[in-house]
CSV table of C-alpha atoms and ligand atoms in Angstrom, one decimal:
chain,number,residue,atom,x,y,z
A,1,MET,CA,91.6,39.7,72.1
A,2,THR,CA,94.1,42.1,73.6
A,3,ASP,CA,93.1,43.4,77.0
A,4,ILE,CA,93.0,47.1,76.5
A,5,GLU,CA,91.5,49.6,78.9
A,6,ARG,CA,88.6,51.1,77.0
A,7,ILE,CA,86.5,54.2,77.6
A,8,LEU,CA,83.1,55.2,76.2
A,9,PRO,CA,82.5,58.5,74.4
A,10,PHE,CA,81.7,61.4,76.7
A,11,THR,CA,81.1,65.1,76.7
A,12,ALA,CA,82.4,67.4,79.5
A,13,LEU,CA,81.6,71.0,80.2
A,14,LEU,CA,84.3,73.6,80.3
A,15,HIS,CA,83.3,76.5,82.6
A,16,PRO,CA,84.7,80.0,82.0
A,17,ASP,CA,86.7,79.7,85.2
A,18,GLY,CA,88.5,76.6,83.9
A,19,ARG,CA,86.6,73.9,85.8
A,20,LEU,CA,85.8,70.8,83.8
A,21,GLU,CA,82.6,68.9,84.7
A,22,PRO,CA,81.5,66.2,85.5
A,23,GLY,CA,84.2,63.9,86.8
A,24,ALA,CA,87.3,65.9,86.6
A,25,ILE,CA,89.9,65.3,89.2
A,26,THR,CA,91.3,68.6,90.7
A,27,THR,CA,94.9,68.9,92.0
A,28,THR,CA,95.8,72.1,93.8
A,29,ARG,CA,99.4,73.2,94.1
A,30,LEU,CA,100.2,75.3,97.1
A,31,LEU,CA,103.2,77.6,97.7
A,32,SER,CA,104.6,74.9,100.0
A,33,ASP,CA,104.7,72.4,97.0
A,34,MET,CA,106.9,75.0,95.1
A,35,ARG,CA,109.9,75.1,97.4
A,36,ALA,CA,112.2,73.5,94.8
A,37,HIS,CA,111.1,76.1,92.1
A,38,TYR,CA,111.4,79.6,93.5
A,39,ALA,CA,114.7,81.4,94.1
A,40,SER,CA,113.4,82.8,97.4
A,41,MET,CA,110.4,81.6,99.5
A,42,PRO,CA,108.5,83.8,101.9
A,43,ALA,CA,108.2,82.6,105.5
A,44,GLY,CA,104.4,82.8,105.6
A,45,ARG,CA,101.6,82.0,103.1
A,46,GLN,CA,102.8,78.3,102.6
A,47,ASP,CA,99.1,77.3,102.1
A,48,ALA,CA,98.4,79.8,99.5
A,49,ALA,CA,97.1,78.3,96.2
A,50,ILE,CA,99.3,78.9,93.2
A,51,TYR,CA,97.5,76.8,90.6
A,52,ARG,CA,94.9,74.1,90.0
A,53,VAL,CA,94.7,71.3,87.4
A,54,HIS,CA,91.3,69.8,86.5
A,55,ALA,CA,91.8,66.5,84.7
A,56,LEU,CA,89.3,64.3,83.0
A,57,PRO,CA,89.6,60.6,83.9
A,58,VAL,CA,91.0,59.0,80.8
A,59,PRO,CA,93.1,55.8,80.8
A,60,GLU,CA,96.8,56.4,80.6
A,61,THR,CA,97.5,54.5,77.5
A,62,HIS,CA,99.0,55.5,74.2
A,63,SER,CA,95.7,55.2,72.4
A,64,GLU,CA,93.9,57.8,74.5
A,65,ILE,CA,94.2,61.5,74.9
A,66,GLN,CA,94.5,63.1,78.3
A,67,CYS,CA,92.5,66.3,78.7
A,68,SER,CA,92.9,68.9,81.4
A,69,THR,CA,92.6,72.5,82.2
A,70,THR,CA,95.1,74.6,84.3
A,71,VAL,CA,94.2,77.6,86.3
A,72,ILE,CA,97.3,79.6,87.4
A,73,LEU,CA,96.3,82.4,89.9
A,74,PRO,CA,97.8,85.9,89.4
A,75,GLY,CA,100.6,86.7,91.9
A,76,THR,CA,104.3,86.7,92.7
A,77,VAL,CA,106.6,84.9,95.0
A,78,GLY,CA,109.5,87.3,95.7
A,79,GLU,CA,110.1,88.8,92.3
A,80,GLU,CA,108.9,85.8,90.3
A,81,TYR,CA,105.5,85.2,88.9
A,82,PHE,CA,103.0,82.4,89.9
A,83,MET,CA,103.9,79.4,87.7
A,84,THR,CA,103.6,75.6,87.3
A,85,LYS,CA,106.4,73.3,88.6
A,86,GLY,CA,107.0,72.2,85.0
A,87,HIS,CA,108.0,68.8,83.7
A,88,PHE,CA,109.3,66.6,81.0
A,89,HIS,CA,107.0,63.8,79.9
A,90,GLN,CA,108.1,60.6,81.5
A,91,VAL,CA,107.9,59.0,78.0
A,92,ARG,CA,110.0,61.8,76.5
A,93,ASP,CA,108.7,61.7,72.8
A,94,ARG,CA,105.1,62.4,73.9
A,95,ALA,CA,103.8,65.7,72.4
A,96,GLU,CA,101.1,68.0,73.8
A,97,VAL,CA,98.9,70.9,72.7
A,98,TYR,CA,97.8,73.9,74.9
A,99,VAL,CA,94.9,76.1,74.0
A,100,GLY,CA,94.9,79.5,75.9
A,101,LEU,CA,91.4,80.3,77.2
A,102,SER,CA,91.8,83.4,79.3
A,103,GLY,CA,94.4,85.5,80.9
A,104,GLU,CA,97.9,86.4,79.9
A,105,GLY,CA,101.1,84.5,80.3
A,106,LEU,CA,104.2,82.7,78.9
A,107,LEU,CA,105.1,79.2,78.1
A,108,LEU,CA,108.7,78.2,78.7
A,109,LEU,CA,110.0,75.3,76.8
A,110,ALA,CA,113.4,73.7,77.3
A,111,ALA,CA,115.1,70.7,75.7
A,112,ALA,CA,117.6,68.5,77.6
A,113,ASP,CA,120.5,70.2,75.5
A,114,GLY,CA,119.7,73.6,77.2
A,115,ASN,CA,117.9,75.0,74.1
A,116,HIS,CA,115.0,77.0,75.3
A,117,ARG,CA,112.0,79.0,73.9
A,118,VAL,CA,109.6,81.4,75.4
A,119,GLU,CA,106.2,81.4,73.8
A,120,LYS,CA,103.0,83.6,74.4
A,121,LEU,CA,100.3,81.6,76.3
A,122,ALA,CA,97.1,83.6,76.5
A,123,ALA,CA,93.5,83.7,75.5
A,124,GLY,CA,93.4,82.5,71.9
A,125,THR,CA,96.9,81.1,71.6
A,126,VAL,CA,97.6,77.4,70.5
A,127,ASN,CA,100.9,76.0,71.6
A,128,TYR,CA,102.4,72.9,70.1
A,129,ILE,CA,104.8,71.3,72.5
A,130,PRO,CA,106.9,68.7,70.6
A,131,GLY,CA,108.2,65.6,72.4
A,132,GLY,CA,111.4,66.1,74.4
A,133,TRP,CA,110.7,69.6,75.5
A,134,ALA,CA,110.1,70.3,79.2
A,135,HIS,CA,107.4,72.9,79.7
A,136,ARG,CA,106.4,75.4,82.4
A,137,SER,CA,103.6,78.0,82.3
A,138,VAL,CA,103.7,81.4,83.9
A,139,ASN,CA,100.9,83.9,84.7
A,140,THR,CA,102.3,87.2,84.0
A,141,GLY,CA,98.9,89.0,84.1
A,142,THR,CA,96.5,90.3,86.7
A,143,GLU,CA,93.7,87.7,86.1
A,144,PRO,CA,93.8,83.9,86.3
A,145,LEU,CA,95.6,82.2,83.4
A,146,VAL,CA,93.4,79.4,82.1
A,147,PHE,CA,94.4,77.0,79.5
A,148,PHE,CA,93.3,73.5,78.1
A,149,ALA,CA,95.9,70.8,77.5
A,150,ALA,CA,95.6,67.6,75.4
A,151,TYR,CA,98.4,65.1,75.4
A,152,VAL,CA,99.2,61.4,74.6
A,153,GLY,CA,97.6,59.2,77.2
A,154,ASP,CA,100.7,57.4,78.5
A,155,ALA,CA,103.0,60.5,78.5
A,156,GLY,CA,103.4,60.6,82.3
A,157,HIS,CA,105.2,63.4,84.2
A,158,ASP,CA,108.8,63.7,85.2
A,159,TYR,CA,109.1,66.3,87.8
A,160,VAL,CA,112.4,65.1,89.4
A,161,THR,CA,114.6,66.1,86.4
A,162,ILE,CA,113.2,69.7,86.7
A,163,GLU,CA,113.6,69.8,90.5
A,164,GLU,CA,117.3,68.7,90.0
A,165,ARG,CA,118.2,70.8,86.9
A,166,ASP,CA,115.6,73.6,86.9
A,167,PHE,CA,114.9,75.7,83.7
A,168,PRO,CA,117.5,77.9,81.9
A,169,VAL,CA,115.6,81.1,82.6
A,170,ARG,CA,113.3,82.7,85.1
A,171,PHE,CA,110.5,85.4,84.8
A,172,ILE,CA,110.8,88.5,87.0
A,173,HIS,CA,108.0,91.0,87.6
A,174,THR,CA,109.0,94.6,86.9
A,175,SER,CA,107.0,97.8,86.5
A,176,ASP,CA,107.8,97.6,82.8
A,177,GLY,CA,106.3,94.0,82.6
A,178,PRO,CA,107.9,90.6,82.7
A,179,ARG,CA,111.6,90.3,82.3
A,180,VAL,CA,113.4,87.1,81.3
A,181,VAL,CA,116.6,86.5,83.2
A,182,PRO,CA,119.1,83.7,83.2
A,183,ASN,CA,118.6,81.2,86.1
A,184,ALA,CA,121.8,80.8,88.1
A,185,ARG,CA,120.4,77.5,89.5
A,186,TYR,CA,120.1,75.8,86.2
A,187,ARG,CA,122.1,72.6,85.9
A,188,GLY,CA,121.6,71.7,82.3
B,201,LIG,C1,100.3,67.8,81.4
B,201,LIG,C2,100.2,69.3,81.0
B,201,LIG,C3,99.5,70.2,82.0
B,201,LIG,C4,100.2,70.4,83.3
B,201,LIG,C5,99.7,71.5,84.2
B,201,LIG,C6,100.4,71.7,85.5
B,201,LIG,O1,101.2,67.1,80.6
B,201,LIG,O2,101.4,69.9,80.6
B,201,LIG,O3,98.3,69.7,82.3
B,201,LIG,O4,100.3,69.2,84.0
B,201,LIG,O5,99.7,72.7,83.5
B,201,LIG,O6,101.8,71.8,85.3
B,201,LIG,P1,102.7,70.8,86.1
B,201,LIG,O7,104.2,71.1,85.6
B,201,LIG,O8,102.6,71.0,87.6
B,201,LIG,O9,102.3,69.4,85.7
B,202,LIG,ZN1,102.9,68.2,79.9
């Protein structure tokens, strides 16, 4: 018999604020974790929380599905919105689905050839992220942006490529709403 890590059926509770219970592992990303990602960083506020990920403990194998929620707080760093670091999946062809639960934001998708797309990510949206597309979520609203993610169990996360090359565009807060601008730091 093949030695495959197995898991029993389970049911979790999804709270309106995005927490998953029981058993979720929570990761909090602070402003200090985002140095590589914002064009300008303020001197203070380094321990301010930008977003949290609540992940259910599922084996990281291709036969399972990772399930997590992300809660991005509202706010800006300089003129840019609070956002996730963004990543390619380590196993590039692994796809993912996001389900927007509350709040208002945008999903930036970028392929290795520089092609990029900006999709709405908000309460009620379902985003399909094909394999090979890096993804970053941005809270453009005034409330927390909360979404559920499901993805192939062995996908993994490649953050290094994004830290080195960044994304083709950035999202600027203006009095007329979010503006998409080219990212001078992009190294596609
Ligand atoms: C995982 C999925 C999400 C993100 C989360 C935080 O594949 O895309 O759960 O991990 O939104 O973003 P990041 O870029 O910090 O992992
Ligand atoms: Zn992902």
